[in-house]
CSV table of C-alpha atoms in Angstrom, one decimal:
chain,number,residue,atom,x,y,z
X,15,ILE,CA,93.8,64.4,106.5
X,16,PRO,CA,91.7,65.1,109.6
X,17,SER,CA,88.9,62.9,108.2
X,18,ILE,CA,91.1,59.9,107.1
X,19,GLY,CA,90.4,57.8,110.2
X,20,LEU,CA,86.7,58.3,109.7
X,21,PHE,CA,87.0,57.5,106.0
X,22,ILE,CA,88.8,54.2,106.7
X,23,ALA,CA,86.2,53.2,109.4
X,24,ILE,CA,83.3,53.9,107.0
X,25,VAL,CA,84.8,52.1,104.1
X,26,PHE,CA,85.4,48.9,106.2
X,27,GLY,CA,82.1,49.3,107.8
X,28,LEU,CA,80.4,49.4,104.4
X,29,ALA,CA,82.2,46.2,103.4
X,30,ASP,CA,80.9,44.4,106.5
X,31,ILE,CA,77.4,45.7,105.9
X,32,ALA,CA,77.5,44.5,102.3
X,33,LYS,CA,78.6,41.0,103.3
X,34,SER,CA,76.1,40.6,106.2
X,35,TRP,CA,73.2,42.0,104.3
X,36,ARG,CA,74.3,40.3,101.0
X,37,VAL,CA,74.0,43.5,99.1
X,38,ALA,CA,74.3,43.3,95.4
X,39,PRO,CA,77.7,44.5,94.0
X,40,SER,CA,76.0,47.3,92.0
X,41,LEU,CA,74.2,48.6,95.1
X,42,SER,CA,77.5,48.4,97.2
X,43,ALA,CA,79.2,50.5,94.5
X,44,ALA,CA,76.4,53.1,94.7
X,45,MET,CA,76.5,53.2,98.5
X,46,ALA,CA,80.3,53.8,98.3
X,47,GLY,CA,79.8,56.5,95.8
X,48,VAL,CA,77.4,58.4,98.0
X,49,VAL,CA,79.7,58.1,101.0
X,50,LEU,CA,82.6,59.3,99.0
X,51,LEU,CA,80.6,62.3,97.9
X,52,VAL,CA,79.6,63.2,101.5
X,53,LEU,CA,83.2,62.8,102.7
X,54,ALA,CA,84.5,64.9,99.9
X,55,THR,CA,82.0,67.7,100.8
X,56,LEU,CA,83.0,67.5,104.5
X,57,THR,CA,86.7,67.5,103.6
X,58,ASN,CA,86.3,70.5,101.3
X,59,ALA,CA,84.5,72.4,104.1
X,60,GLN,CA,87.4,71.7,106.5
X,61,ILE,CA,90.0,72.7,104.0
X,62,HIS,CA,88.1,76.0,103.5
X,63,ARG,CA,88.2,76.5,107.3
X,64,TRP,CA,91.9,75.7,107.6
X,65,ARG,CA,93.2,77.5,104.5
X,66,ASP,CA,95.1,80.1,106.6
X,67,SER,CA,95.7,81.1,110.2
X,68,PHE,CA,92.8,83.7,110.1
X,69,THR,CA,90.1,81.2,109.2
X,70,LEU,CA,91.5,78.5,111.5
X,71,PHE,CA,91.5,80.8,114.6
X,72,GLU,CA,88.2,82.4,113.7
X,73,HIS,CA,86.6,79.0,113.3
X,74,THR,CA,88.1,77.8,116.7
X,75,LEU,CA,86.7,80.9,118.4
X,76,ALA,CA,83.3,80.3,116.9
X,77,VAL,CA,83.0,76.8,118.3
X,78,THR,CA,84.8,77.2,121.7
X,79,PRO,CA,84.3,79.3,124.9
X,80,PRO,CA,86.4,82.5,125.2
X,81,ASN,CA,90.0,81.5,124.8
X,82,ARG,CA,92.9,83.8,125.6
X,83,LEU,CA,95.5,81.9,123.5
X,84,ILE,CA,93.3,81.8,120.4
X,85,GLU,CA,92.5,85.5,120.7
X,86,TYR,CA,96.2,86.3,121.1
X,87,ASP,CA,97.2,84.1,118.2
X,88,LEU,CA,94.6,85.6,115.9
X,89,GLY,CA,95.7,89.1,116.9
X,90,LEU,CA,99.3,88.1,116.3
X,91,ALA,CA,98.4,86.8,112.8
X,92,PHE,CA,96.7,90.1,112.0
X,93,ALA,CA,99.6,92.1,113.4
X,94,GLU,CA,102.2,90.2,111.4
X,95,SER,CA,100.2,91.1,108.3
X,96,ASN,CA,100.3,94.8,109.4
X,97,ARG,CA,96.5,94.7,110.0
X,98,TYR,CA,96.6,96.5,113.3
X,99,ASP,CA,93.1,97.7,113.3
X,100,GLU,CA,91.9,94.1,113.1
X,101,ALA,CA,94.6,92.9,115.6
X,102,ALA,CA,93.8,95.2,118.4
X,103,PRO,CA,90.3,93.9,119.3
X,104,HIS,CA,91.7,90.4,119.7
X,105,PHE,CA,94.5,91.5,122.0
X,106,GLU,CA,91.9,93.5,124.0
X,107,LYS,CA,89.8,90.3,124.4
X,108,ALA,CA,92.8,88.4,125.5
X,109,LEU,CA,93.5,91.0,128.1
X,110,GLN,CA,89.9,90.8,129.3
X,111,ILE,CA,90.5,87.2,130.1
X,112,ARG,CA,94.0,87.8,131.6
X,113,PRO,CA,94.7,91.5,132.3
X,114,ASN,CA,98.4,91.1,133.1
X,115,ASP,CA,99.3,88.9,130.1
X,116,TYR,CA,102.7,90.2,129.0
X,117,LYS,CA,102.5,89.3,125.3
X,118,SER,CA,99.0,90.7,124.9
X,119,LEU,CA,100.1,93.9,126.6
X,120,LEU,CA,103.1,94.2,124.4
X,121,TYR,CA,101.3,93.6,121.1
X,122,MET,CA,98.4,95.8,122.2
X,123,GLY,CA,101.0,98.6,122.6
X,124,ILE,CA,102.5,97.8,119.2
X,125,SER,CA,99.1,97.9,117.6
X,126,ARG,CA,98.3,101.3,119.2
X,127,PHE,CA,101.7,102.6,118.1
X,128,TYR,CA,101.0,101.8,114.4
X,129,GLN,CA,97.5,103.1,114.8
X,130,GLY,CA,99.0,106.4,115.9
X,131,ARG,CA,97.4,106.2,119.3
X,132,LEU,CA,100.6,107.1,121.1
X,133,PRO,CA,99.4,107.8,124.7
X,134,GLU,CA,97.7,104.4,124.8
X,135,ALA,CA,100.8,102.8,123.3
X,136,ILE,CA,102.9,104.3,126.1
X,137,GLU,CA,100.4,102.9,128.7
X,138,TYR,CA,100.5,99.4,127.3
X,139,ALA,CA,104.3,99.5,127.0
X,140,GLN,CA,104.6,100.6,130.6
X,141,ALA,CA,102.2,97.9,131.7
X,142,ALA,CA,104.2,95.3,129.8
X,143,ILE,CA,107.3,96.4,131.6
X,144,ARG,CA,105.5,96.1,134.9
X,145,SER,CA,104.5,92.6,133.9
X,146,GLN,CA,108.0,91.7,132.7
X,147,ALA,CA,110.7,94.2,133.8
X,148,ASP,CA,113.5,92.7,131.8
X,149,SER,CA,111.5,92.9,128.5
X,150,ALA,CA,113.8,94.5,125.9
X,151,ARG,CA,111.0,94.7,123.4
X,152,ALA,CA,108.7,96.6,125.8
X,153,HIS,CA,111.5,99.1,126.6
X,154,ASP,CA,112.2,99.5,122.9
X,155,LEU,CA,108.5,100.1,122.2
X,156,LEU,CA,108.3,102.7,124.9
X,157,GLY,CA,111.4,104.4,123.5
X,158,MET,CA,110.0,104.4,119.9
X,159,THR,CA,106.7,105.9,121.1
X,160,LEU,CA,108.4,108.6,123.2
X,161,ALA,CA,110.6,109.4,120.2
X,162,LYS,CA,107.4,109.9,118.1
X,163,GLN,CA,106.4,112.5,120.7
X,164,ASN,CA,109.8,114.2,120.4
X,165,ARG,CA,110.6,113.2,124.0
X,166,ASN,CA,114.0,112.3,122.7
X,167,GLU,CA,116.2,112.0,125.8
X,168,ALA,CA,113.6,109.8,127.5
X,169,ALA,CA,113.3,107.8,124.4
X,170,LEU,CA,117.0,107.3,124.3
X,171,ASP,CA,117.1,106.1,127.9
X,172,GLU,CA,114.5,103.4,127.1
X,173,MET,CA,116.3,102.3,124.0
X,174,ARG,CA,119.6,102.1,125.7
X,175,ARG,CA,118.0,100.0,128.4
X,176,ALA,CA,116.6,97.7,125.7
X,177,VAL,CA,120.1,97.3,124.2
X,178,GLU,CA,121.4,96.4,127.6
X,179,LEU,CA,118.8,93.7,127.9
X,180,ALA,CA,119.2,92.3,124.4
X,181,PRO,CA,122.6,93.4,123.0
X,182,LYS,CA,122.3,91.0,120.0
X,183,ASP,CA,118.9,92.1,118.8
X,184,ALA,CA,119.4,93.8,115.4
X,185,ASP,CA,116.0,95.5,115.3
X,186,ILE,CA,116.6,97.2,118.7
X,187,ARG,CA,120.0,98.4,117.5
X,188,ASN,CA,118.4,99.8,114.4
X,189,ASP,CA,115.8,101.6,116.5
X,190,LEU,CA,118.5,103.1,118.8
X,191,GLY,CA,120.3,104.3,115.7
X,192,LEU,CA,117.1,106.1,114.5
X,193,ALA,CA,116.7,107.7,117.9
X,194,LEU,CA,120.3,108.9,117.9
X,195,ALA,CA,119.9,110.3,114.3
X,196,GLN,CA,116.8,112.2,115.4
X,197,LEU,CA,118.9,113.8,118.0
X,198,GLY,CA,121.5,114.8,115.5
X,199,ARG,CA,124.1,112.4,116.9
X,200,ILE,CA,124.9,110.9,113.5
X,201,PRO,CA,128.3,109.3,114.3
X,202,GLU,CA,126.7,107.3,117.1
X,203,ALA,CA,123.7,106.5,114.9
X,204,ILE,CA,126.1,105.1,112.2
X,205,ASP,CA,127.8,102.9,114.8
X,206,GLU,CA,124.4,101.4,115.8
X,207,PHE,CA,123.3,100.8,112.2
X,208,HIS,CA,126.6,99.1,111.5
X,209,GLU,CA,126.1,96.9,114.5
X,210,ALA,CA,122.5,96.1,113.3
X,211,VAL,CA,123.8,95.0,109.9
X,212,ARG,CA,126.6,92.9,111.5
X,213,LEU,CA,124.1,91.1,113.8
X,214,ALA,CA,121.6,90.2,111.1
X,215,PRO,CA,123.2,90.6,107.7
X,216,ASP,CA,120.4,88.7,105.9
X,217,LYS,CA,117.6,90.6,107.5
X,218,ALA,CA,119.0,94.1,107.6
X,219,ALA,CA,117.3,95.9,104.8
X,220,ALA,CA,116.1,98.7,107.0
X,221,ALA,CA,119.4,99.0,108.8
X,222,HIS,CA,121.3,99.2,105.5
X,223,ALA,CA,118.9,101.9,104.2
X,224,ASN,CA,119.2,103.9,107.5
X,225,LEU,CA,123.0,103.6,107.4
X,226,GLY,CA,122.9,104.8,103.8
X,227,TRP,CA,120.9,107.9,104.8
X,228,ALA,CA,123.1,108.6,107.8
X,229,LEU,CA,126.2,108.4,105.6
X,230,LEU,CA,124.6,110.5,102.9
X,231,GLY,CA,123.6,113.2,105.4
X,232,SER,CA,127.2,113.2,106.6
X,233,GLY,CA,128.4,114.1,103.1
X,234,LYS,CA,129.6,110.5,102.4
X,235,ALA,CA,127.5,109.9,99.3
X,236,ARG,CA,130.0,107.4,97.8
X,237,GLU,CA,130.0,105.3,101.0
X,238,SER,CA,126.2,105.4,101.1
X,239,ILE,CA,125.7,103.8,97.7
X,240,PRO,CA,126.7,100.2,98.7
X,241,GLU,CA,124.4,100.4,101.7
X,242,PHE,CA,121.4,101.4,99.6
X,243,GLU,CA,122.3,98.7,97.1
X,244,ALA,CA,122.5,96.1,99.9
X,245,ALA,CA,119.1,97.2,101.1
X,246,LEU,CA,117.6,96.9,97.7
X,247,HIS,CA,119.1,93.5,97.3
X,248,LEU,CA,117.4,92.3,100.4
X,249,GLN,CA,114.2,94.2,99.9
X,250,PRO,CA,113.8,95.3,96.2
X,251,GLU,CA,110.5,97.2,96.9
X,252,SER,CA,112.2,99.5,99.5
X,253,LYS,CA,111.3,103.1,98.5
X,254,ALA,CA,113.6,104.6,101.1
X,255,ALA,CA,116.6,102.7,99.7
X,256,ALA,CA,115.7,103.5,96.1
X,257,ASP,CA,115.2,107.2,96.9
X,258,GLY,CA,118.5,107.3,98.8
X,259,LEU,CA,120.4,105.6,96.0
X,260,ARG,CA,119.1,108.1,93.4
X,261,GLN,CA,120.1,111.0,95.6
X,262,ALA,CA,123.5,109.7,96.3
X,263,GLN,CA,124.1,109.0,92.6
X,264,ALA,CA,122.8,112.5,91.7
X,265,GLN,CA,125.3,114.1,94.2
X,266,LEU,CA,128.2,112.2,92.6
X,267,SER,CA,127.2,112.6,89.0
X,268,PRO,CA,129.0,116.0,88.5
X,269,GLN,CA,132.2,114.4,89.9
X,270,ARG,CA,132.2,111.7,87.2
């Protein structure tokens, strides 16, 4: 597609040349064949470059000066594929170009979180909050990271702030539920998981599974089973939901 204009121009140009030079029909056909072969080769090379986001962005970076947006977009493509080791260097390069870029700070923090580099994740989350104080996602990231360090009360404060800023964000509700469960505040955790499911019923596999585990841990095995089944319907490969369902069924089997 990117070469179609060039293709049309060359085809009509060849026709004009053939007429003005009075080229024999057989030679015109041969010339056209050569041009088509060249264009096919060039098009194949472009398709190879553009076959996915990674190759498109990498090609763009190779032929342009340092570009913050492309570095960020390539980092985001890696992060969305859970390739955080590859994502982080691109967010770092984006931040070298614009040190206070909110999105790059946030995703640099997310990358460090999943890399297990928690002190750095906290620094980037705090920097993202300084850059954009009303960022629910940055507060949520900070809360999740603090929870990983067992700084549970501080984590809870950050997650509650995130919920205040984005009350309809199902992922943040789910994260708050996890923080509450870690503190042993199971009834409150169940409420948050229920709310996460209500807010995004078609994308709530994790919330269904977490709700199932919270109910199971509260001695409500029968109530937990529909939650695990709902999680598996949305995400059949969910090991957490499959394990929970087996445990719930095992607890109920003597009663049947």
